[in-house]
Amino acid sequence: MHGGTAGRHPPPGPSKRFPVAAVDAILKDVLGSYLREQPYEAARCRDMAKDIAEIIKARVKDLMIPRYKIVVVTHIGQLNEQSMQIGSRCLWDPASDTFSSYVFKNASLFALANVYAVYFE
Amino acid sequence: MEGDKRRTKEDTWKSEELRKHLRASQPDSQNEDQKHREKKLQKEKSVYDTDTHKHERKDRGKSKERTRERERFKSGERDRDKMRERERGKEHQREGDRERYKAKLQESSLEKERYSVPKDKDRESDRERDKKHKRHEIKQIDTQNNLKSFEGRDKEHHRRRESRHHLEEEKTRSKERERRHTEKKDNDTKKSIDKFLAYKVEEAERVHKLQKDQELDKEGERRHREKKEHSVRSGKERLSKERSHKSYEKQEEEKHKSKRSKEGSSYGDREGQPAEANERVKSREDERKKCDLRNKKEERIQEEMSHQCVSRTVKGKGKLIEKEEGDTKQKEMKVTRTYNSDMGFDNFSANYEDDFEDYEDDFDDDEDKSGEERDAEDNLREIPFSRISEIEEIQRAISAENDRICTSLPKKIENEKKEPIMERQYPSVRNSFCGIFMDFQMANQRQSSRSMASKQKKRSSELLPLIDLDFSVSFSLLDLPPVNEYDMYIRNFGKMNTKQAYVQCNEDNLERDIQTEEVEALEKWTQHPGESALVSGGPINSQNVSMNGALTPKIDSQKLANFLRCACQVIAVLLEEDQVAAQPRWKLRSRQTSLSISDSCFQLNTNQPFLHDRKISCLYVSQVQRQTLLSVHGLPEKAGVALLNRKSIICVWNIWQPSSPQKVLICDSEVICCCFSPNKTTLVFAGTIDGSLLVWDLREDSRMHPHMVISETDWTFRVPTFSTDGVLNSVNHTSPILAVEPVSTSLYADQNYGFSSLSYQEEMSGPPFQIASMDENGILNMWVVVELQKVDLAGSQTDLGLIPGGKVKLVHSSTMELNNSLFPKDVCQRMPQTLSIKFLSSNPNRFIVGTNIGLVGHGTRHDLKVFPRLFRPRESGLRSISINAIDFFPFGKPLFLAGCSDGSIRLHQMTTEYPLMQWNDSTNGQPIIALQWALTRPSVFFVLDASSNIYIWDLLENDLFPVAKQTIPSENVVTMALLGEPEKTNGLLGIALAKESGQIDIQYVKKKWALRQPEESEKLHLVLLQSF
């Protein structure tokens, strides 16, 4: 490991970490702006989940984070005094890969948006 | 007869004793010997029964028995026999005394005899009870067993006969006895009539001979000896026979007693017999229940428990009879026995015989037991107990009748010969004996009674299976179904004074849905070393083919449609070129160029009836397909075509087909700005004066849109696929949209230029992009363009801005207020108005905004700090100068040109606040309307001023003044757009000029401004460096 030669090679990890905070802000913004006044309607929320996922994907891509693949998963469900657990499992490199998650609730519904960022070597 | 009975008694007694002492007994024991002898005697008797055998035996026997006698003397057993012969007399006396004593006692108390157990009489009474029980049993079996196996029937037959015999014997006891005496004398001739009878008679004869003619002749002597032997062997049997002669009266008394008991048993079956049975077997238990069934069962149990005695006794008789009947086996055995005895192995033979007899006994026992059990089972199974009792009653009645007849009959025929009586009584048992005595009255009566009984039995047996309980049918006694809702309701509320009312609560309107989309899966094939160019491909068709069975040509209709579309365009272009060549007018016009800057020019045929009197407000050239042009035509000044009166029109042109627009888009409000989608020319976005953003999907089927035939041409006027107008009120623009810009997030968008994929899949799922729309108030909205997976021809209920059947919709993504975020407070005080916006192609997060105060704002979409925040003119201070045009340098460097309303042109670089260059008076103060970098040369840009002058700047040639100026003579030029393909070096660079009259001229500039010079970028770089 000579320092000179090592310096010429690109660093093994991502040059720029995935901006979790920025993505969190996006999630918060998108979910809040879309669902703040929204009553739960199954049909509408089904489309809404898709739209929100699209928006989140587009806006995360706007961040121009190189070499990161993005997976966006959104859930919208009714708040009806029920209990629910949503889990996820990933196979990734914890050094470079990360995720961002945000839960939004209003009077009638909850929404969960997850963004998984997987570094593409 | 009496002797027979006696013998059976003795048998039972012996069998009892035998079981106890047989195996371990010494040969000296009298009982065993007696038993042995008895068996021999029985066999001998049976041998004598049949005349032929008897005579043969006698013939043979004379010599053989002599030898036997001799051998007997030799053998110790014979010695013992002799000893017993001697003892016999004593025994006779003893037995006689005992009998007499017993008879007296019995006379005195019959019942006491049954229950009391004096030591002397114990055995006797037991035996008598056994006998009675046996008889009773036989009768029962006789009466009850209808269906029997062959063996059982045989035995039963014997038993029946025997029981009958007993009955009759008892009834006609005294007379028979007298008869017997007479009979015995001349009975020898009639032995063959009835074997059983003959047996008895023979017995009697033997007794007679014993008593009277013991030593008359040799044969008699031999017989006597035999009988002595027999009597010695049978012991008490002989004794009883002798006794029957000697002590006649006492026997009579005894028989009286037995008769009484028998009568009691016959008439009072239920009472007497169970008690007897209990007493006998269970050692004087109290009276049991009187149910016949139970009696039977008990008896069976008792038989099983003490089958030694019972079965022995039964067998004793049965065996005798069987032997009389001439069982060949037994005969053979007897023969062997006789031979053996002749040979002088008496001792051995006796033992051997004993063994044999034992074996036979066992066999018989088993047979009897099994037969009886089977019978009992059969009875139980086939005849219900009630029936049994019925039958028994009938039977009893019949027997009573018979008794009556029998008692009356003997008196009548007392005078007759006694043989016939004997014979007459047997026919009732067996009809085959009817031949001799012909008492038809009795026979008829019995016959009738028997037939009656058999009829009833038959009937019962026939009926019983029919009457049998049927378990297959089941009835539910109580069936109480649950009360259904309506019944409950009626029960509770169906009374008077209640009303029924309906409530519409929509509870039944339930909805179920799945929020999970199907996983998209594609089949691809590949091959591992990829040798040819084609290594992988689309879905594997072989499966489909094999499944269909027939080879169906796979037609990718989408691909075909795309190909046809492209081919049609090419052909259309070729046709149009031919047309241009053929028509001199077009030729002339295309050649005619009044402009000094251009080599040639042509007009787009805007001479369409729906385009008359419409001003062109905007031109837009696609970034991807440079030949595609959008022209926005404003509202007509005069009413034209009825449909399009109040409509703005956007025409999509292909400059290679100038004769007519490719597509005509209409919308309700005036369009201020428009753009194409960044990657393909499939979507058109437009911002209107009332703040709505419109989307047209050019892929839509033309049948979705209104048609109009104008001047023999069918025109399709496409309405917007999606409109934000009035739909997304909360986020929608409330002021005129001044700029619409595509924001491509693809990092490699530039590399995709010119790469036109024909794949429908890619077309559908192209890289996502957003549309930025900015209105006068500085509101920048970002919209995500969402392509729907499925088309709802009925229209969407949630997406109200979507045309039915539309596939593309806009989803609001984010909003920025540029005025507050872009400008510092001092600038904000001036109330800047945003006029135009451009996104940096290399980094769409960064954009610049032209204002009306001469400043160009610099912003990012993610609230990141950028420097500089503002691009200022060289002049200090804020002036009311509108930035009318901004254009980024298309060749990579972060430069942009800004054209101002005061006629100044500024060249900025993104890193510095102030411009690299600024040209103030190039247009003589005329406001700059449009300005654009040349697409083919980095150092050349074109400027249009308000007075329709086109200036060409070449910074390499002259960085102070434009190198050329061309005034458009005829009309005002509203706007200008450049057409060109930077990738190609053919030097084609067109200027699209939109005139106020609605004409669109396309001028191809001269090659010197169009052809790229060598190392132009570096030179420009040097020039720009010099300008610092």
XYZ file of C-alpha atoms in Angstrom, chain A residues 2-117:
116
model
C 1.920 2.866 -1.278
C 0.237 6.098 -0.685
C 1.056 7.452 -4.075
C -0.469 4.693 -6.035
C -3.413 4.365 -3.749
C -4.213 7.966 -4.244
C -4.633 7.568 -7.932
C -7.321 4.979 -7.657
C -10.793 6.132 -6.970
C -11.845 5.562 -3.404
C -13.681 2.283 -2.944
C -16.733 3.734 -1.329
C -19.066 6.381 -2.555
C -17.518 9.749 -2.932
C -20.587 11.327 -1.463
C -22.702 9.747 1.187
C -26.374 9.409 0.578
C -27.971 12.502 2.083
C -30.383 10.926 4.485
C -31.388 14.220 5.963
C -32.220 15.707 2.601
C -34.217 12.657 1.658
C -36.009 12.792 4.972
C -36.932 16.337 4.195
C -38.249 15.271 0.832
C -40.326 12.543 2.388
C -41.696 14.841 4.982
C -42.500 17.456 2.405
C -44.125 15.137 -0.065
C -46.175 13.188 2.438
C -47.186 16.274 4.306
C -48.185 18.230 1.248
C -50.102 15.349 -0.263
C -51.853 13.873 2.693
C -52.352 16.642 5.157
C -55.997 17.165 4.400
C -56.647 13.862 2.815
C -59.324 11.576 4.249
C -58.770 7.915 3.782
C -60.326 6.589 0.615
C -59.096 3.253 -0.494
C -59.194 3.871 -4.203
C -57.745 7.290 -4.001
C -55.045 6.306 -1.592
C -54.055 3.451 -3.817
C -53.306 5.868 -6.597
C -51.877 8.309 -4.155
C -49.354 5.795 -2.933
C -48.133 5.291 -6.432
C -47.991 8.980 -7.138
C -46.179 9.706 -3.953
C -43.660 7.036 -4.723
C -43.116 8.542 -8.119
C -42.708 11.983 -6.687
C -40.312 10.829 -4.069
C -38.291 8.967 -6.631
C -38.168 11.963 -8.901
C -37.211 14.285 -6.159
C -34.567 12.039 -4.744
C -33.145 11.695 -8.195
C -33.114 15.442 -8.365
C -30.524 15.363 -5.630
C -28.132 14.025 -8.250
C -26.522 11.512 -6.017
C -24.186 9.542 -8.231
C -24.118 5.751 -8.316
C -26.980 5.273 -5.953
C -29.908 3.143 -6.914
C -33.083 4.180 -5.262
C -36.016 2.086 -4.155
C -39.075 3.852 -2.892
C -41.781 2.012 -0.994
C -44.839 3.780 0.263
C -47.696 2.533 2.359
C -50.926 4.301 3.007
C -53.395 2.769 5.391
C -56.430 3.665 7.325
C -56.202 4.609 10.950
C -58.971 2.636 12.521
C -57.690 1.727 15.965
C -56.014 -1.278 14.537
C -52.501 -2.403 15.090
C -50.146 -2.880 12.255
C -46.544 -3.698 11.794
C -44.647 -2.950 8.678
C -41.247 -4.451 8.354
C -38.606 -4.565 5.720
C -35.439 -6.457 5.175
C -32.516 -5.598 3.010
C -29.363 -7.263 1.855
C -26.779 -4.597 1.418
C -23.496 -3.139 2.480
C -24.066 -1.166 5.636
C -21.013 0.941 4.960
C -22.429 2.552 1.889
C -26.085 1.645 1.675
C -28.695 3.293 3.740
C -32.301 4.145 3.869
C -34.593 6.905 4.886
C -38.003 6.523 6.384
C -40.778 8.798 7.397
C -44.207 8.210 8.858
C -47.004 10.650 8.372
C -50.316 10.566 10.142
C -53.424 12.613 9.938
C -56.863 12.059 11.384
C -57.833 9.219 9.154
C -54.748 7.676 7.659
C -51.144 6.929 8.083
C -48.505 6.918 5.433
C -45.105 5.382 5.492
C -42.472 6.168 2.921
C -39.188 4.349 2.747
C -36.343 5.199 0.475
C -33.622 2.635 0.154
C -30.388 3.791 -1.353
